[in-house]
Amino acid sequence: MSENKHLDEQILPLLYGAQAETEKPIQDIEPDPLLFHQAVLNINGEMVPFTEEGLMDGKIRIPLPKTFHLMSPQNAAMKYPSERRPSIIYTNSSASINITFNETDYIVTEEGLEPFTIEMIQILRRTQPILQWFDHGISETRGKQQIGYCEFLVRALNVNLYNLMFFTEMEDKALLCSFNCTEEEMKHWQPIARELMNALVIGEAEEVREGQ
């Protein structure tokens, strides 16, 4: 099995599960470093509290909505039928917004992050029903972690879905993360998704959610 095919099999099941015009630029949204210093954010008229969570035995830290919960193994198996589904899936009450995390065995270094990102872009453009490609590149989180990302809109079964995939090196392997929501929810959650990516920290967490 080629490395490219091996990567295909690891990333495609992470995208958006079983939900599922001319390209135009979107408004550039500058990251707000104060965003998650607030305990509660007003998102589409709903007050959503955030808290920093330690995941994967404290290997990563990231702020998540307190109103989200871990998807049960039964629901995860239905929404992400592949055996390579994400190891951690946080979701809202209607399962229309999902944040996923997955450790892979795909070797990547910080220096290799750029070619890895290019390969991800090629795989996604080749395999996914992309309606609009928003952005991609290499960025640096506020914790000075190099991170690659791809941002796009795809056609799923009965809705269009916004996806932000971001990936980085963790212990010399690729850590794959994704945020997805419906196109209707994208207006309110796209800036939040970008901030989640910017706030990702690789390192020991002070507190680790029970069971992770």
Tab-separated table of N, CA and C in Angstrom, residues 1-140:
chain	number	residue	atom	x	y	z
A	1	MET	N	0.844	-1.195	0.000
A	1	MET	CA	0.000	0.000	0.000
A	1	MET	C	0.880	1.247	0.000
A	2	SER	N	0.619	2.186	-0.917
A	2	SER	CA	1.422	3.397	-0.989
A	2	SER	C	1.129	4.295	0.192
A	3	GLU	N	2.106	5.198	0.502
A	3	GLU	CA	1.905	6.147	1.594
A	3	GLU	C	0.719	7.044	1.307
A	4	ASN	N	0.532	7.442	0.019
A	4	ASN	CA	-0.567	8.332	-0.330
A	4	ASN	C	-1.905	7.675	-0.052
A	5	LYS	N	-2.043	6.410	-0.445
A	5	LYS	CA	-3.291	5.700	-0.187
A	5	LYS	C	-3.504	5.524	1.312
A	6	HIS	N	-2.419	5.242	2.026
A	6	HIS	CA	-2.500	5.085	3.476
A	6	HIS	C	-3.018	6.365	4.118
A	7	LEU	N	-2.544	7.515	3.644
A	7	LEU	CA	-3.007	8.792	4.175
A	7	LEU	C	-4.461	9.027	3.810
A	8	ASP	N	-4.845	8.703	2.558
A	8	ASP	CA	-6.253	8.805	2.153
A	8	ASP	C	-7.153	8.118	3.167
A	9	GLU	N	-6.788	6.892	3.513
A	9	GLU	CA	-7.637	6.086	4.382
A	9	GLU	C	-7.717	6.649	5.790
A	10	GLN	N	-6.722	7.426	6.198
A	10	GLN	CA	-6.739	7.981	7.544
A	10	GLN	C	-7.495	9.301	7.623
A	11	ILE	N	-7.413	10.126	6.564
A	11	ILE	CA	-8.030	11.454	6.683
A	11	ILE	C	-9.476	11.490	6.228
A	12	LEU	N	-9.852	10.715	5.219
A	12	LEU	CA	-11.197	10.853	4.675
A	12	LEU	C	-12.296	10.501	5.671
A	13	PRO	N	-12.123	9.476	6.524
A	13	PRO	CA	-13.179	9.198	7.500
A	13	PRO	C	-13.342	10.287	8.552
A	14	LEU	N	-12.439	11.240	8.631
A	14	LEU	CA	-12.503	12.264	9.670
A	14	LEU	C	-13.368	13.445	9.271
A	15	LEU	N	-13.775	13.534	8.024
A	15	LEU	CA	-14.292	14.798	7.526
A	15	LEU	C	-15.620	15.220	8.123
A	16	TYR	N	-16.685	14.499	7.830
A	16	TYR	CA	-17.980	15.021	8.265
A	16	TYR	C	-19.016	13.950	8.495
A	17	GLY	N	-18.636	12.704	8.425
A	17	GLY	CA	-19.571	11.652	8.754
A	17	GLY	C	-20.648	11.478	7.709
A	18	ALA	N	-21.820	11.022	8.145
A	18	ALA	CA	-22.860	10.619	7.221
A	18	ALA	C	-23.842	11.719	6.878
A	19	GLN	N	-23.649	12.987	7.317
A	19	GLN	CA	-24.518	14.075	6.882
A	19	GLN	C	-24.116	14.468	5.470
A	20	ALA	N	-23.888	14.712	5.359
A	20	ALA	CA	-23.169	15.286	4.270
A	20	ALA	C	-23.915	15.627	2.939
A	21	GLU	N	-20.919	26.723	-7.430
A	21	GLU	CA	-20.951	28.072	-7.925
A	21	GLU	C	-19.573	28.597	-8.229
A	22	THR	N	-19.452	29.426	-8.446
A	22	THR	CA	-18.117	29.903	-8.779
A	22	THR	C	-17.370	30.210	-7.511
A	23	GLU	N	-16.124	29.821	-7.466
A	23	GLU	CA	-15.336	30.073	-6.273
A	23	GLU	C	-15.132	31.566	-6.092
A	24	LYS	N	-15.338	32.074	-4.868
A	24	LYS	CA	-15.193	33.499	-4.616
A	24	LYS	C	-14.508	33.691	-3.281
A	25	PRO	N	-13.783	34.804	-3.127
A	25	PRO	CA	-13.080	35.027	-1.865
A	25	PRO	C	-14.043	35.323	-0.743
A	26	ILE	N	-13.668	34.970	0.469
A	26	ILE	CA	-14.468	35.297	1.637
A	26	ILE	C	-13.760	36.384	2.409
A	27	GLN	N	-14.503	37.057	3.261
A	27	GLN	CA	-13.925	38.131	4.051
A	27	GLN	C	-12.874	37.571	4.996
A	28	ASP	N	-11.720	38.192	5.002
A	28	ASP	CA	-10.652	37.755	5.895
A	28	ASP	C	-10.998	38.163	7.315
A	29	ILE	N	-10.964	37.216	8.231
A	29	ILE	CA	-11.303	37.479	9.622
A	29	ILE	C	-10.034	37.407	10.445
A	30	GLU	N	-9.633	38.514	11.012
A	30	GLU	CA	-8.427	38.538	11.823
A	30	GLU	C	-8.665	37.800	13.137
A	31	PRO	N	-7.742	36.946	13.554
A	31	PRO	CA	-7.895	36.260	14.834
A	31	PRO	C	-7.975	37.255	15.982
A	32	ASP	N	-8.852	37.001	16.914
A	32	ASP	CA	-9.006	37.851	18.094
A	32	ASP	C	-8.379	37.131	19.274
A	33	PRO	N	-7.214	37.558	19.731
A	33	PRO	CA	-6.525	36.833	20.804
A	33	PRO	C	-7.274	36.853	22.123
A	34	LEU	N	-8.294	37.698	22.247
A	34	LEU	CA	-9.047	37.775	23.493
A	34	LEU	C	-10.277	36.875	23.472
A	35	LEU	N	-10.529	36.239	22.328
A	35	LEU	CA	-11.789	35.537	22.149
A	35	LEU	C	-12.073	34.538	23.260
A	36	PHE	N	-11.107	33.661	23.558
A	36	PHE	CA	-11.363	32.615	24.530
A	36	PHE	C	-10.926	33.006	25.934
A	37	HIS	N	-10.529	34.262	26.110
A	37	HIS	CA	-10.318	34.747	27.469
A	37	HIS	C	-11.666	35.051	28.110
A	38	GLN	N	-12.704	35.141	27.280
A	38	GLN	CA	-14.044	35.342	27.800
A	38	GLN	C	-14.614	33.980	28.198
A	39	ALA	N	-15.329	33.945	29.295
A	39	ALA	CA	-15.901	32.676	29.746
A	39	ALA	C	-17.078	32.261	28.877
A	40	VAL	N	-17.796	33.250	28.323
A	40	VAL	CA	-19.015	32.972	27.570
A	40	VAL	C	-19.010	33.818	26.297
A	41	LEU	N	-19.378	33.200	25.167
A	41	LEU	CA	-19.488	33.918	23.901
A	41	LEU	C	-20.932	33.916	23.437
A	42	ASN	N	-21.344	35.019	22.847
A	42	ASN	CA	-22.680	35.116	22.259
A	42	ASN	C	-22.582	34.658	20.812
A	43	ILE	N	-23.142	33.492	20.518
A	43	ILE	CA	-23.089	32.924	19.180
A	43	ILE	C	-24.512	32.777	18.664
A	44	ASN	N	-24.870	33.611	17.708
A	44	ASN	CA	-26.211	33.593	17.115
A	44	ASN	C	-27.295	33.712	18.179
A	45	GLY	N	-27.061	34.593	19.158
A	45	GLY	CA	-28.051	34.844	20.194
A	45	GLY	C	-28.027	33.869	21.347
A	46	GLU	N	-27.168	32.862	21.269
A	46	GLU	CA	-27.063	31.874	22.351
A	46	GLU	C	-25.770	32.101	23.118
A	47	MET	N	-25.867	32.119	24.437
A	47	MET	CA	-24.681	32.297	25.269
A	47	MET	C	-24.000	30.935	25.449
A	48	VAL	N	-22.805	30.802	24.897
A	48	VAL	CA	-22.095	29.523	24.898
A	48	VAL	C	-20.830	29.649	25.745
A	49	PRO	N	-20.757	28.938	26.868
A	49	PRO	CA	-19.544	28.973	27.697
A	49	PRO	C	-18.457	28.075	27.107
A	50	PHE	N	-17.208	28.513	27.210
A	50	PHE	CA	-16.060	27.740	26.740
A	50	PHE	C	-15.131	27.445	27.910
A	51	THR	N	-14.447	26.319	27.808
A	51	THR	CA	-13.429	25.981	28.797
A	51	THR	C	-12.306	25.222	28.106
A	52	GLU	N	-11.085	25.400	28.591
A	52	GLU	CA	-9.963	24.673	28.000
A	52	GLU	C	-9.985	23.228	28.474
A	53	GLU	N	-9.891	22.308	27.519
A	53	GLU	CA	-9.915	20.881	27.818
A	53	GLU	C	-8.551	20.264	27.519
A	54	GLY	N	-8.149	19.317	28.367
A	54	GLY	CA	-6.968	18.513	28.098
A	54	GLY	C	-7.399	17.179	27.525
A	55	LEU	N	-6.885	16.825	26.352
A	55	LEU	CA	-7.286	15.603	25.659
A	55	LEU	C	-6.071	14.721	25.400
A	56	MET	N	-6.339	13.470	25.091
A	56	MET	CA	-5.284	12.506	24.762
A	56	MET	C	-4.235	12.428	25.869
A	57	ASP	N	-4.728	12.208	27.070
A	57	ASP	CA	-3.851	12.091	28.242
A	57	ASP	C	-2.989	13.329	28.427
A	58	GLY	N	-3.578	14.483	28.147
A	58	GLY	CA	-2.885	15.740	28.362
A	58	GLY	C	-1.922	16.141	27.268
A	59	LYS	N	-1.905	15.419	26.151
A	59	LYS	CA	-0.982	15.761	25.067
A	59	LYS	C	-1.386	17.048	24.359
A	60	ILE	N	-2.688	17.342	24.331
A	60	ILE	CA	-3.146	18.564	23.679
A	60	ILE	C	-4.122	19.295	24.586
A	61	ARG	N	-4.186	20.611	24.387
A	61	ARG	CA	-5.165	21.444	25.081
A	61	ARG	C	-5.855	22.317	24.048
A	62	ILE	N	-7.146	22.498	24.236
A	62	ILE	CA	-7.908	23.316	23.299
A	62	ILE	C	-9.193	23.767	23.983
A	63	PRO	N	-9.634	25.011	23.773
A	63	PRO	CA	-10.911	25.440	24.349
A	63	PRO	C	-12.072	24.829	23.570
A	64	LEU	N	-13.063	24.331	24.298
A	64	LEU	CA	-14.242	23.726	23.680
A	64	LEU	C	-15.496	24.255	24.358
A	65	PRO	N	-16.620	24.285	23.633
A	65	PRO	CA	-17.874	24.706	24.263
A	65	PRO	C	-18.272	23.732	25.371
A	66	LYS	N	-18.655	24.266	26.513
A	66	LYS	CA	-19.109	23.406	27.608
A	66	LYS	C	-20.395	22.674	27.249
A	67	THR	N	-21.150	23.229	26.303
A	67	THR	CA	-22.415	22.618	25.909
A	67	THR	C	-22.212	21.415	24.990
A	68	PHE	N	-20.998	21.213	24.490
A	68	PHE	CA	-20.711	20.060	23.648
A	68	PHE	C	-20.387	18.856	24.533
A	69	HIS	N	-20.573	17.667	23.976
A	69	HIS	CA	-20.300	16.444	24.728
A	69	HIS	C	-19.585	15.446	23.822
A	70	LEU	N	-18.934	14.475	24.440
A	70	LEU	CA	-18.308	13.406	23.670
A	70	LEU	C	-19.378	12.555	23.000
A	71	MET	N	-19.218	12.322	21.717
A	71	MET	CA	-20.162	11.466	21.002
A	71	MET	C	-19.983	10.026	21.476
A	72	SER	N	-21.085	9.353	21.719
A	72	SER	CA	-21.017	7.971	22.190
A	72	SER	C	-20.451	7.072	21.093
A	73	PRO	N	-19.827	5.953	21.471
A	73	PRO	CA	-19.293	5.030	20.464
A	73	PRO	C	-20.362	4.556	19.485
A	74	GLN	N	-21.590	4.348	19.982
A	74	GLN	CA	-22.669	3.894	19.106
A	74	GLN	C	-23.013	4.952	18.061
A	75	ASN	N	-23.154	6.212	18.499
A	75	ASN	CA	-23.472	7.282	17.554
A	75	ASN	C	-22.308	7.559	16.609
A	76	ALA	N	-21.086	7.452	17.138
A	76	ALA	CA	-19.912	7.667	16.290
A	76	ALA	C	-19.842	6.618	15.182
A	77	ALA	N	-20.192	5.376	15.509
A	77	ALA	CA	-20.155	4.307	14.516
A	77	ALA	C	-21.177	4.538	13.413
A	78	MET	N	-22.314	5.163	13.758
A	78	MET	CA	-23.331	5.456	12.749
A	78	MET	C	-22.950	6.667	11.906
A	79	LYS	N	-22.431	7.693	12.553
A	79	LYS	CA	-22.114	8.930	11.836
A	79	LYS	C	-20.820	8.804	11.035
A	80	TYR	N	-19.854	8.071	11.585
A	80	TYR	CA	-18.565	7.854	10.919
A	80	TYR	C	-18.387	6.346	10.742
A	81	PRO	N	-18.989	5.760	9.698
A	81	PRO	CA	-19.023	4.292	9.570
A	81	PRO	C	-17.651	3.643	9.431
A	82	SER	N	-16.657	4.362	8.943
A	82	SER	CA	-15.340	3.755	8.754
A	82	SER	C	-14.733	3.338	10.087
A	83	GLU	N	-13.979	2.236	10.055
A	83	GLU	CA	-13.271	1.805	11.260
A	83	GLU	C	-12.189	2.806	11.658
A	84	ARG	N	-11.799	3.672	10.729
A	84	ARG	CA	-10.787	4.693	11.011
A	84	ARG	C	-11.421	6.011	11.443
A	85	ARG	N	-12.585	5.944	12.053
A	85	ARG	CA	-13.249	7.161	12.518
A	85	ARG	C	-12.376	7.873	13.555
A	86	PRO	N	-12.625	9.165	13.785
A	86	PRO	CA	-11.831	9.904	14.773
A	86	PRO	C	-11.913	9.261	16.153
A	87	SER	N	-10.825	9.338	16.889
A	87	SER	CA	-10.806	8.736	18.223
A	87	SER	C	-11.553	9.590	19.238
A	88	ILE	N	-11.621	10.898	18.997
A	88	ILE	CA	-12.342	11.810	19.889
A	88	ILE	C	-13.254	12.682	19.042
A	89	ILE	N	-14.543	12.701	19.374
A	89	ILE	CA	-15.518	13.517	18.650
A	89	ILE	C	-16.361	14.274	19.664
A	90	TYR	N	-16.285	15.585	19.633
A	90	TYR	CA	-17.178	16.423	20.430
A	90	TYR	C	-18.278	16.943	19.523
A	91	THR	N	-19.501	16.993	20.035
A	91	THR	CA	-20.629	17.389	19.207
A	91	THR	C	-21.635	18.188	20.017
A	92	ASN	N	-22.474	18.950	19.320
A	92	ASN	CA	-23.543	19.674	20.004
A	92	ASN	C	-24.755	18.764	20.151
A	93	SER	N	-25.829	19.283	20.720
A	93	SER	CA	-26.984	18.439	21.054
A	93	SER	C	-27.652	17.843	19.821
A	94	SER	N	-27.567	18.519	18.674
A	94	SER	CA	-28.205	18.008	17.457
A	94	SER	C	-27.218	17.291	16.537
A	95	ALA	N	-25.958	17.209	16.945
A	95	ALA	CA	-24.891	16.570	16.161
A	95	ALA	C	-24.655	17.260	14.820
A	96	SER	N	-25.049	18.533	14.722
A	96	SER	CA	-24.836	19.282	13.479
A	96	SER	C	-23.490	19.994	13.462
A	97	ILE	N	-22.850	20.117	14.629
A	97	ILE	CA	-21.526	20.726	14.734
A	97	ILE	C	-20.615	19.713	15.418
A	98	ASN	N	-19.490	19.420	14.797
A	98	ASN	CA	-18.602	18.383	15.319
A	98	ASN	C	-17.155	18.853	15.299
A	99	ILE	N	-16.433	18.501	16.348
A	99	ILE	CA	-15.011	18.806	16.457
A	99	ILE	C	-14.304	17.489	16.739
A	100	THR	N	-13.385	17.104	15.869
A	100	THR	CA	-12.776	15.781	15.982
A	100	THR	C	-11.257	15.864	16.108
A	101	PHE	N	-10.706	14.825	16.729
A	101	PHE	CA	-9.259	14.741	16.941
A	101	PHE	C	-8.826	13.299	16.713
A	102	ASN	N	-7.698	13.130	16.043
A	102	ASN	CA	-7.233	11.775	15.800
A	102	ASN	C	-5.713	11.722	15.705
A	103	GLU	N	-5.109	10.872	16.538
A	103	GLU	CA	-3.688	10.568	16.408
A	103	GLU	C	-3.529	9.562	15.277
A	104	THR	N	-2.562	9.779	14.415
A	104	THR	CA	-2.323	8.836	13.332
A	104	THR	C	-0.930	8.232	13.479
A	105	ASP	N	-0.655	7.231	12.664
A	105	ASP	CA	0.688	6.661	12.636
A	105	ASP	C	1.471	7.188	11.436
A	106	TYR	N	0.956	8.255	10.816
A	106	TYR	CA	1.622	8.849	9.660
A	106	TYR	C	2.750	9.755	10.147
A	107	ILE	N	3.971	9.442	9.782
A	107	ILE	CA	5.135	10.185	10.270
A	107	ILE	C	5.205	11.557	9.613
A	108	VAL	N	5.339	12.591	10.432
A	108	VAL	CA	5.502	13.946	9.916
A	108	VAL	C	6.343	14.739	10.914
A	109	THR	N	7.199	15.589	10.399
A	109	THR	CA	7.999	16.477	11.236
A	109	THR	C	7.542	17.905	11.001
A	110	GLU	N	7.995	18.814	11.849
A	110	GLU	CA	7.635	20.215	11.648
A	110	GLU	C	8.135	20.699	10.291
A	111	GLU	N	9.329	20.246	9.888
A	111	GLU	CA	9.874	20.636	8.590
A	111	GLU	C	9.071	20.024	7.447
A	112	GLY	N	8.436	18.884	7.708
A	112	GLY	CA	7.665	18.214	6.665
A	112	GLY	C	6.208	18.619	6.629
A	113	LEU	N	5.830	19.612	7.431
A	113	LEU	CA	4.423	19.989	7.515
A	113	LEU	C	3.925	20.617	6.216
A	114	GLU	N	4.776	21.393	5.547
A	114	GLU	CA	4.344	22.034	4.297
A	114	GLU	C	4.054	21.014	3.199
A	115	PRO	N	4.960	20.060	2.907
A	115	PRO	CA	4.613	19.046	1.907
A	115	PRO	C	3.438	18.175	2.339
A	116	PHE	N	3.294	17.935	3.639
A	116	PHE	CA	2.141	17.187	4.135
A	116	PHE	C	0.856	17.948	3.819
A	117	THR	N	0.863	19.262	4.027
A	117	THR	CA	-0.308	20.089	3.733
A	117	THR	C	-0.638	20.050	2.246
A	118	ILE	N	0.369	20.128	1.396
A	118	ILE	CA	0.146	20.059	-0.049
A	118	ILE	C	-0.485	18.727	-0.430
A	119	GLU	N	-0.008	17.655	0.195
A	119	GLU	CA	-0.570	16.330	-0.085
A	119	GLU	C	-2.021	16.247	0.374
A	120	MET	N	-2.326	16.832	1.525
A	120	MET	CA	-3.706	16.861	2.015
A	120	MET	C	-4.607	17.589	1.025
A	121	ILE	N	-4.149	18.732	0.530
A	121	ILE	CA	-4.932	19.511	-0.431
A	121	ILE	C	-5.221	18.677	-1.674
A	122	GLN	N	-4.222	17.986	-2.182
A	122	GLN	CA	-4.395	17.166	-3.379
A	122	GLN	C	-5.402	16.047	-3.149
A	123	ILE	N	-5.313	15.405	-1.991
A	123	ILE	CA	-6.245	14.316	-1.673
A	123	ILE	C	-7.669	14.840	-1.580
A	124	LEU	N	-7.856	15.957	-0.879
A	124	LEU	CA	-9.199	16.505	-0.689
A	124	LEU	C	-9.800	16.959	-2.010
A	125	ARG	N	-9.037	17.642	-2.829
A	125	ARG	CA	-9.555	18.115	-4.118
A	125	ARG	C	-9.883	16.946	-5.046
A	126	ARG	N	-9.149	15.855	-4.922
A	126	ARG	CA	-9.360	14.700	-5.783
A	126	ARG	C	-10.555	13.857	-5.348
A	127	THR	N	-10.830	13.808	-4.056
A	127	THR	CA	-11.803	12.836	-3.552
A	127	THR	C	-13.106	13.429	-3.044
A	128	GLN	N	-13.156	14.732	-2.774
A	128	GLN	CA	-14.327	15.306	-2.129
A	128	GLN	C	-15.170	16.159	-3.084
A	129	PRO	N	-16.504	16.153	-2.886
A	129	PRO	CA	-17.400	16.977	-3.724
A	129	PRO	C	-17.357	18.440	-3.278
A	130	ILE	N	-16.248	19.098	-3.544
A	130	ILE	CA	-16.028	20.450	-3.027
A	130	ILE	C	-16.808	21.473	-3.840
A	131	LEU	N	-17.604	22.277	-3.150
A	131	LEU	CA	-18.361	23.352	-3.776
A	131	LEU	C	-17.564	24.651	-3.791
A	132	GLN	N	-16.825	24.883	-2.736
A	132	GLN	CA	-16.045	26.109	-2.640
A	132	GLN	C	-14.816	25.859	-1.774
A	133	TRP	N	-13.679	26.287	-2.283
A	133	TRP	CA	-12.427	26.171	-1.530
A	133	TRP	C	-12.106	27.551	-0.981
A	134	PHE	N	-12.067	27.662	0.358
A	134	PHE	CA	-11.884	28.964	0.981
A	134	PHE	C	-10.418	29.334	1.169
A	135	ASP	N	-9.650	28.427	1.758
A	135	ASP	CA	-8.290	28.810	2.129
A	135	ASP	C	-7.496	27.568	2.500
A	136	HIS	N	-6.184	27.701	2.463
A	136	HIS	CA	-5.289	26.661	2.965
A	136	HIS	C	-3.942	27.307	3.227
A	137	GLY	N	-3.096	26.599	3.958
A	137	GLY	CA	-1.773	27.145	4.203
A	137	GLY	C	-1.135	26.598	5.459
A	138	ILE	N	-0.061	27.256	5.863
A	138	ILE	CA	0.645	26.953	7.100
A	138	ILE	C	0.535	28.175	7.990
A	139	SER	N	0.156	27.966	9.230
A	139	SER	CA	0.003	29.071	10.164
A	139	SER	C	0.763	28.733	11.443
A	140	GLU	N	0.740	29.656	12.371
A	140	GLU	CA	1.365	29.448	13.673
A	140	GLU	C	0.345	29.774	14.743
